[in-house]
PDB file of C-alpha atoms in Angstrom:
ATOM      1  CA  UNK A  16     -12.155 -23.942  -8.941  1.00  0.00           C
ATOM      2  CA  UNK A  17     -10.904 -23.561  -5.363  1.00  0.00           C
ATOM      3  CA  UNK A  18      -8.475 -20.806  -4.521  1.00  0.00           C
ATOM      4  CA  UNK A  19      -6.803 -19.646  -1.324  1.00  0.00           C
ATOM      5  CA  UNK A  20      -8.492 -16.701   0.362  1.00  0.00           C
ATOM      6  CA  UNK A  21      -6.220 -13.664   0.840  1.00  0.00           C
ATOM      7  CA  UNK A  22      -4.955 -13.163   4.372  1.00  0.00           C
ATOM      8  CA  UNK A  23      -6.551  -9.844   5.313  1.00  0.00           C
ATOM      9  CA  UNK A  24      -4.919  -8.025   8.227  1.00  0.00           C
ATOM     10  CA  UNK A  25      -7.074  -7.986  11.350  1.00  0.00           C
ATOM     11  CA  UNK A  26      -8.197  -5.245  13.728  1.00  0.00           C
ATOM     12  CA  UNK A  27      -5.668  -5.794  16.539  1.00  0.00           C
ATOM     13  CA  UNK A  28      -2.663  -6.191  14.244  1.00  0.00           C
ATOM     14  CA  UNK A  29      -3.535  -2.972  12.438  1.00  0.00           C
ATOM     15  CA  UNK A  30      -4.133  -1.253  15.775  1.00  0.00           C
ATOM     16  CA  UNK A  31      -0.673  -2.198  17.084  1.00  0.00           C
ATOM     17  CA  UNK A  32       0.891  -0.957  13.809  1.00  0.00           C
ATOM     18  CA  UNK A  33      -0.917   2.372  14.319  1.00  0.00           C
ATOM     19  CA  UNK A  34       0.586   2.663  17.828  1.00  0.00           C
ATOM     20  CA  UNK A  35       4.110   1.880  16.510  1.00  0.00           C
ATOM     21  CA  UNK A  36       3.750   4.496  13.763  1.00  0.00           C
ATOM     22  CA  UNK A  37       2.394   7.046  16.266  1.00  0.00           C
ATOM     23  CA  UNK A  38       5.456   6.470  18.446  1.00  0.00           C
ATOM     24  CA  UNK A  39       7.808   6.939  15.458  1.00  0.00           C
ATOM     25  CA  UNK A  40       6.049  10.179  14.442  1.00  0.00           C
ATOM     26  CA  UNK A  41       6.310  11.445  18.044  1.00  0.00           C
ATOM     27  CA  UNK A  42      10.057  10.658  18.098  1.00  0.00           C
ATOM     28  CA  UNK A  43      10.658  12.464  14.794  1.00  0.00           C
ATOM     29  CA  UNK A  44       8.637  15.443  16.042  1.00  0.00           C
ATOM     30  CA  UNK A  45      10.677  15.456  19.272  1.00  0.00           C
ATOM     31  CA  UNK A  46      13.876  15.439  17.203  1.00  0.00           C
ATOM     32  CA  UNK A  47      12.670  18.556  15.380  1.00  0.00           C
ATOM     33  CA  UNK A  48      11.889  20.225  18.727  1.00  0.00           C
ATOM     34  CA  UNK A  49      15.371  19.406  20.084  1.00  0.00           C
ATOM     35  CA  UNK A  50      17.009  20.914  17.000  1.00  0.00           C
ATOM     36  CA  UNK A  51      14.872  24.064  17.444  1.00  0.00           C
ATOM     37  CA  UNK A  52      13.205  23.614  14.063  1.00  0.00           C
ATOM     38  CA  UNK A  53       9.837  22.902  15.631  1.00  0.00           C
ATOM     39  CA  UNK A  54       6.705  24.572  14.425  1.00  0.00           C
ATOM     40  CA  UNK A  55       3.074  23.601  14.145  1.00  0.00           C
ATOM     41  CA  UNK A  56       3.438  23.578  10.344  1.00  0.00           C
ATOM     42  CA  UNK A  57       6.242  20.997  10.437  1.00  0.00           C
ATOM     43  CA  UNK A  58       4.265  18.777  12.837  1.00  0.00           C
ATOM     44  CA  UNK A  59       1.201  18.886  10.562  1.00  0.00           C
ATOM     45  CA  UNK A  60       3.298  18.264   7.449  1.00  0.00           C
ATOM     46  CA  UNK A  61       5.032  15.311   9.133  1.00  0.00           C
ATOM     47  CA  UNK A  62       1.718  13.787  10.211  1.00  0.00           C
ATOM     48  CA  UNK A  63       0.200  14.347   6.746  1.00  0.00           C
ATOM     49  CA  UNK A  64       3.092  12.886   4.720  1.00  0.00           C
ATOM     50  CA  UNK A  65       4.372  10.025   6.907  1.00  0.00           C
ATOM     51  CA  UNK A  66       1.689   7.420   6.158  1.00  0.00           C
ATOM     52  CA  UNK A  67       1.121   8.205   2.439  1.00  0.00           C
ATOM     53  CA  UNK A  68       4.870   8.325   1.816  1.00  0.00           C
ATOM     54  CA  UNK A  69       5.483   4.849   3.218  1.00  0.00           C
ATOM     55  CA  UNK A  70       2.282   3.193   1.966  1.00  0.00           C
ATOM     56  CA  UNK A  71       2.967   4.267  -1.630  1.00  0.00           C
ATOM     57  CA  UNK A  72       6.573   3.018  -1.463  1.00  0.00           C
ATOM     58  CA  UNK A  73       7.755  -0.282  -2.973  1.00  0.00           C
ATOM     59  CA  UNK A  74       7.211  -1.919   0.438  1.00  0.00           C
ATOM     60  CA  UNK A  75       3.589  -0.694   0.503  1.00  0.00           C
ATOM     61  CA  UNK A  76       3.736  -0.243   4.276  1.00  0.00           C
ATOM     62  CA  UNK A  77       4.571   2.172   7.058  1.00  0.00           C
ATOM     63  CA  UNK A  78       7.348   0.979   9.407  1.00  0.00           C
ATOM     64  CA  UNK A  79       4.661  -0.197  11.854  1.00  0.00           C
ATOM     65  CA  UNK A  80       2.860  -2.238   9.207  1.00  0.00           C
ATOM     66  CA  UNK A  81       6.122  -3.556   7.738  1.00  0.00           C
ATOM     67  CA  UNK A  82       7.297  -4.657  11.195  1.00  0.00           C
ATOM     68  CA  UNK A  83       4.079  -6.660  11.595  1.00  0.00           C
ATOM     69  CA  UNK A  84       4.229  -8.091   8.025  1.00  0.00           C
ATOM     70  CA  UNK A  85       1.369  -6.126   6.473  1.00  0.00           C
ATOM     71  CA  UNK A  86       1.046  -4.139   3.267  1.00  0.00           C
ATOM     72  CA  UNK A  87      -1.518  -1.826   1.692  1.00  0.00           C
ATOM     73  CA  UNK A  88      -2.590  -2.858  -1.806  1.00  0.00           C
ATOM     74  CA  UNK A  89      -5.055  -1.756  -4.453  1.00  0.00           C
ATOM     75  CA  UNK A  90      -8.104  -3.912  -5.111  1.00  0.00           C
ATOM     76  CA  UNK A  91      -6.134  -5.660  -7.878  1.00  0.00           C
ATOM     77  CA  UNK A  92      -3.311  -6.432  -5.439  1.00  0.00           C
ATOM     78  CA  UNK A  93      -0.847  -3.834  -6.735  1.00  0.00           C
ATOM     79  CA  UNK A  94       1.036  -0.883  -5.280  1.00  0.00           C
ATOM     80  CA  UNK A  95      -0.998   2.283  -4.659  1.00  0.00           C
ATOM     81  CA  UNK A  96      -0.026   5.738  -5.906  1.00  0.00           C
ATOM     82  CA  UNK A  97       1.039   8.598  -3.635  1.00  0.00           C
ATOM     83  CA  UNK A  98      -2.176  10.436  -4.554  1.00  0.00           C
ATOM     84  CA  UNK A  99      -4.339   7.465  -3.545  1.00  0.00           C
ATOM     85  CA  UNK A 100      -2.327   7.118  -0.319  1.00  0.00           C
ATOM     86  CA  UNK A 101      -3.037  10.804   0.487  1.00  0.00           C
ATOM     87  CA  UNK A 102      -6.775  10.261  -0.095  1.00  0.00           C
ATOM     88  CA  UNK A 103      -6.650   7.171   2.106  1.00  0.00           C
ATOM     89  CA  UNK A 104      -4.933   9.117   4.901  1.00  0.00           C
ATOM     90  CA  UNK A 105      -7.351  12.086   4.755  1.00  0.00           C
ATOM     91  CA  UNK A 106     -10.356   9.764   4.976  1.00  0.00           C
ATOM     92  CA  UNK A 107      -8.609   8.015   7.884  1.00  0.00           C
ATOM     93  CA  UNK A 108      -8.819  11.330   9.758  1.00  0.00           C
ATOM     94  CA  UNK A 109     -12.578  11.320   9.054  1.00  0.00           C
ATOM     95  CA  UNK A 110     -12.701   7.716  10.372  1.00  0.00           C
ATOM     96  CA  UNK A 111     -11.284   8.975  13.661  1.00  0.00           C
ATOM     97  CA  UNK A 112     -13.647  11.952  13.803  1.00  0.00           C
ATOM     98  CA  UNK A 113     -16.593   9.566  13.501  1.00  0.00           C
ATOM     99  CA  UNK A 114     -15.746   8.281  17.009  1.00  0.00           C
ATOM    100  CA  UNK A 115     -13.669   5.516  15.471  1.00  0.00           C
ATOM    101  CA  UNK A 116     -16.607   4.055  13.547  1.00  0.00           C
ATOM    102  CA  UNK A 117     -14.628   4.273  10.303  1.00  0.00           C
ATOM    103  CA  UNK A 118     -12.045   1.904  11.825  1.00  0.00           C
ATOM    104  CA  UNK A 119     -14.644  -0.427  13.341  1.00  0.00           C
ATOM    105  CA  UNK A 120     -16.206  -0.962   9.891  1.00  0.00           C
ATOM    106  CA  UNK A 121     -13.504  -3.543   9.219  1.00  0.00           C
ATOM    107  CA  UNK A 122     -15.220  -5.871  11.676  1.00  0.00           C
ATOM    108  CA  UNK A 123     -18.251  -6.009   9.358  1.00  0.00           C
ATOM    109  CA  UNK A 124     -16.763  -5.885   5.854  1.00  0.00           C
ATOM    110  CA  UNK A 125     -15.851  -8.985   3.859  1.00  0.00           C
ATOM    111  CA  UNK A 126     -12.247  -7.918   3.157  1.00  0.00           C
ATOM    112  CA  UNK A 127     -11.742  -6.291   6.588  1.00  0.00           C
ATOM    113  CA  UNK A 128     -11.801  -2.835   5.011  1.00  0.00           C
ATOM    114  CA  UNK A 129     -12.109   0.366   6.998  1.00  0.00           C
ATOM    115  CA  UNK A 130     -13.863   3.492   5.739  1.00  0.00           C
ATOM    116  CA  UNK A 131     -10.565   4.825   4.375  1.00  0.00           C
ATOM    117  CA  UNK A 132      -9.858   1.497   2.637  1.00  0.00           C
ATOM    118  CA  UNK A 133     -13.262   1.650   0.932  1.00  0.00           C
ATOM    119  CA  UNK A 134     -12.815   5.321  -0.057  1.00  0.00           C
ATOM    120  CA  UNK A 135      -9.363   4.722  -1.571  1.00  0.00           C
ATOM    121  CA  UNK A 136     -10.245   1.261  -2.961  1.00  0.00           C
ATOM    122  CA  UNK A 137      -7.501  -0.446  -0.977  1.00  0.00           C
ATOM    123  CA  UNK A 138      -7.131  -3.367   1.399  1.00  0.00           C
ATOM    124  CA  UNK A 139      -4.501  -4.402   3.920  1.00  0.00           C
ATOM    125  CA  UNK A 140      -3.021  -7.874   3.470  1.00  0.00           C
ATOM    126  CA  UNK A 141      -0.692  -9.854   5.663  1.00  0.00           C
ATOM    127  CA  UNK A 142       2.658 -10.789   4.166  1.00  0.00           C
ATOM    128  CA  UNK A 143       5.603  -8.582   3.349  1.00  0.00           C
ATOM    129  CA  UNK A 144       6.852  -7.637  -0.111  1.00  0.00           C
ATOM    130  CA  UNK A 145       9.574 -10.216  -0.752  1.00  0.00           C
ATOM    131  CA  UNK A 146      13.236  -9.509  -1.514  1.00  0.00           C
ATOM    132  CA  UNK A 147      13.154  -5.853  -0.543  1.00  0.00           C
ATOM    133  CA  UNK A 148      15.537  -3.969   1.713  1.00  0.00           C
ATOM    134  CA  UNK A 149      13.432  -1.589   3.851  1.00  0.00           C
ATOM    135  CA  UNK A 150      15.913   1.259   4.028  1.00  0.00           C
ATOM    136  CA  UNK A 151      16.939   1.078   0.380  1.00  0.00           C
ATOM    137  CA  UNK A 152      13.282   1.014  -0.737  1.00  0.00           C
ATOM    138  CA  UNK A 153      12.397   4.005   1.458  1.00  0.00           C
ATOM    139  CA  UNK A 154      15.488   5.909   0.283  1.00  0.00           C
ATOM    140  CA  UNK A 155      14.402   5.354  -3.333  1.00  0.00           C
ATOM    141  CA  UNK A 156      10.931   6.592  -2.356  1.00  0.00           C
ATOM    142  CA  UNK A 157      12.449   9.833  -0.984  1.00  0.00           C
ATOM    143  CA  UNK A 158      14.244  10.363  -4.294  1.00  0.00           C
ATOM    144  CA  UNK A 159      11.064   9.614  -6.240  1.00  0.00           C
ATOM    145  CA  UNK A 160       8.895  12.012  -4.192  1.00  0.00           C
ATOM    146  CA  UNK A 161      11.533  14.765  -4.491  1.00  0.00           C
ATOM    147  CA  UNK A 162      11.764  14.148  -8.247  1.00  0.00           C
ATOM    148  CA  UNK A 163      15.402  13.087  -7.976  1.00  0.00           C
ATOM    149  CA  UNK A 164      14.959   9.467  -9.039  1.00  0.00           C
ATOM    150  CA  UNK A 165      16.015   8.462 -12.517  1.00  0.00           C
ATOM    151  CA  UNK A 166      13.068   8.640 -14.851  1.00  0.00           C
ATOM    152  CA  UNK A 167      12.770   5.934 -17.498  1.00  0.00           C
ATOM    153  CA  UNK A 168      13.263   7.116 -21.051  1.00  0.00           C
ATOM    154  CA  UNK A 169      10.276   7.238 -23.393  1.00  0.00           C
ATOM    155  CA  UNK A 170      11.600   4.245 -25.292  1.00  0.00           C
ATOM    156  CA  UNK A 171      11.991   2.051 -22.192  1.00  0.00           C
ATOM    157  CA  UNK A 172       8.581   3.134 -20.876  1.00  0.00           C
ATOM    158  CA  UNK A 173       6.984   2.325 -24.206  1.00  0.00           C
ATOM    159  CA  UNK A 174       8.585  -1.106 -24.363  1.00  0.00           C
ATOM    160  CA  UNK A 175       7.487  -1.881 -20.797  1.00  0.00           C
ATOM    161  CA  UNK A 176       3.906  -0.914 -21.608  1.00  0.00           C
ATOM    162  CA  UNK A 177       3.695  -3.044 -24.721  1.00  0.00           C
ATOM    163  CA  UNK A 178       5.712  -6.065 -23.654  1.00  0.00           C
ATOM    164  CA  UNK A 179       4.384  -8.919 -21.573  1.00  0.00           C
ATOM    165  CA  UNK A 180       6.008 -12.126 -20.435  1.00  0.00           C
ATOM    166  CA  UNK A 181       4.851 -15.569 -19.286  1.00  0.00           C
ATOM    167  CA  UNK A 182       5.801 -14.561 -15.726  1.00  0.00           C
ATOM    168  CA  UNK A 183       3.072 -11.875 -15.920  1.00  0.00           C
ATOM    169  CA  UNK A 184       0.544 -14.643 -16.573  1.00  0.00           C
ATOM    170  CA  UNK A 185       1.888 -16.591 -13.592  1.00  0.00           C
ATOM    171  CA  UNK A 186       1.580 -13.507 -11.371  1.00  0.00           C
ATOM    172  CA  UNK A 187      -1.953 -12.924 -12.597  1.00  0.00           C
ATOM    173  CA  UNK A 188      -2.896 -16.530 -11.850  1.00  0.00           C
ATOM    174  CA  UNK A 189      -1.401 -16.183  -8.366  1.00  0.00           C
ATOM    175  CA  UNK A 190      -3.632 -13.153  -7.695  1.00  0.00           C
ATOM    176  CA  UNK A 191      -6.625 -15.202  -8.843  1.00  0.00           C
ATOM    177  CA  UNK A 192      -5.602 -18.105  -6.594  1.00  0.00           C
ATOM    178  CA  UNK A 193      -5.349 -15.732  -3.611  1.00  0.00           C
ATOM    179  CA  UNK A 194      -8.831 -14.420  -4.340  1.00  0.00           C
ATOM    180  CA  UNK A 195      -7.680 -10.869  -5.093  1.00  0.00           C
ATOM    181  CA  UNK A 196      -9.160 -11.182  -8.599  1.00  0.00           C
ATOM    182  CA  UNK A 197     -12.553 -12.651  -9.422  1.00  0.00           C
ATOM    183  CA  UNK A 198     -12.778 -15.229 -12.198  1.00  0.00           C
ATOM    184  CA  UNK A 199     -14.189 -12.600 -14.597  1.00  0.00           C
ATOM    185  CA  UNK A 200     -11.373 -10.130 -13.764  1.00  0.00           C
ATOM    186  CA  UNK A 201      -8.774 -12.870 -14.147  1.00  0.00           C
ATOM    187  CA  UNK A 202     -10.119 -13.934 -17.562  1.00  0.00           C
ATOM    188  CA  UNK A 203     -10.261 -10.342 -18.806  1.00  0.00           C
ATOM    189  CA  UNK A 204      -6.712  -9.497 -17.708  1.00  0.00           C
ATOM    190  CA  UNK A 205      -5.460 -12.841 -19.026  1.00  0.00           C
ATOM    191  CA  UNK A 206      -6.897 -12.069 -22.479  1.00  0.00           C
ATOM    192  CA  UNK A 207      -5.211  -8.645 -22.432  1.00  0.00           C
ATOM    193  CA  UNK A 208      -1.852 -10.198 -21.541  1.00  0.00           C
ATOM    194  CA  UNK A 209      -2.175 -12.910 -24.167  1.00  0.00           C
ATOM    195  CA  UNK A 210      -2.767 -10.248 -26.835  1.00  0.00           C
ATOM    196  CA  UNK A 211       0.466  -8.515 -25.766  1.00  0.00           C
ATOM    197  CA  UNK A 212       2.374 -11.795 -25.905  1.00  0.00           C
ATOM    198  CA  UNK A 213       1.315 -12.546 -29.472  1.00  0.00           C
TER     199      UNK A 213
END
């Protein structure tokens, strides 16, 4: 069966996104300096949290990546956790320390993955998350990280875990068509969903 290959984000596009994000971080840092709240600790904290915060949000992208229609996904095509985003960012620092070799790896890997993508089991795809308002999604992410977002009740969580719908099957098939899932992975997940539907 033929399926469309996922549109992996390329080297130059990701590089430009990195420059945009670096500029935004510098502006935020400058704002702290102007308001006399500047310290080395705040600068380090800002640099450490910026990328993981945005990449684990509903939009799955930093402002730079979102502006250039890219998103960071897990190997199954889903949203990554904040913990995985932190791991990805820390290994990105290692990528830079290796004279940029960790970044250049994407030129030789099948899914255009860098060292930090491989370490965190992620990939960067082109295409934004549809029907999402950037600022609203990021605001919700702030609430979630600070523990201020509404937590689902046990009952609603339980029903979400055990319920499946035909649209889940359609979404799964779409991932298979895009090449995110292999045929074996697709068949396995399809069987699991069918059991939940019955």
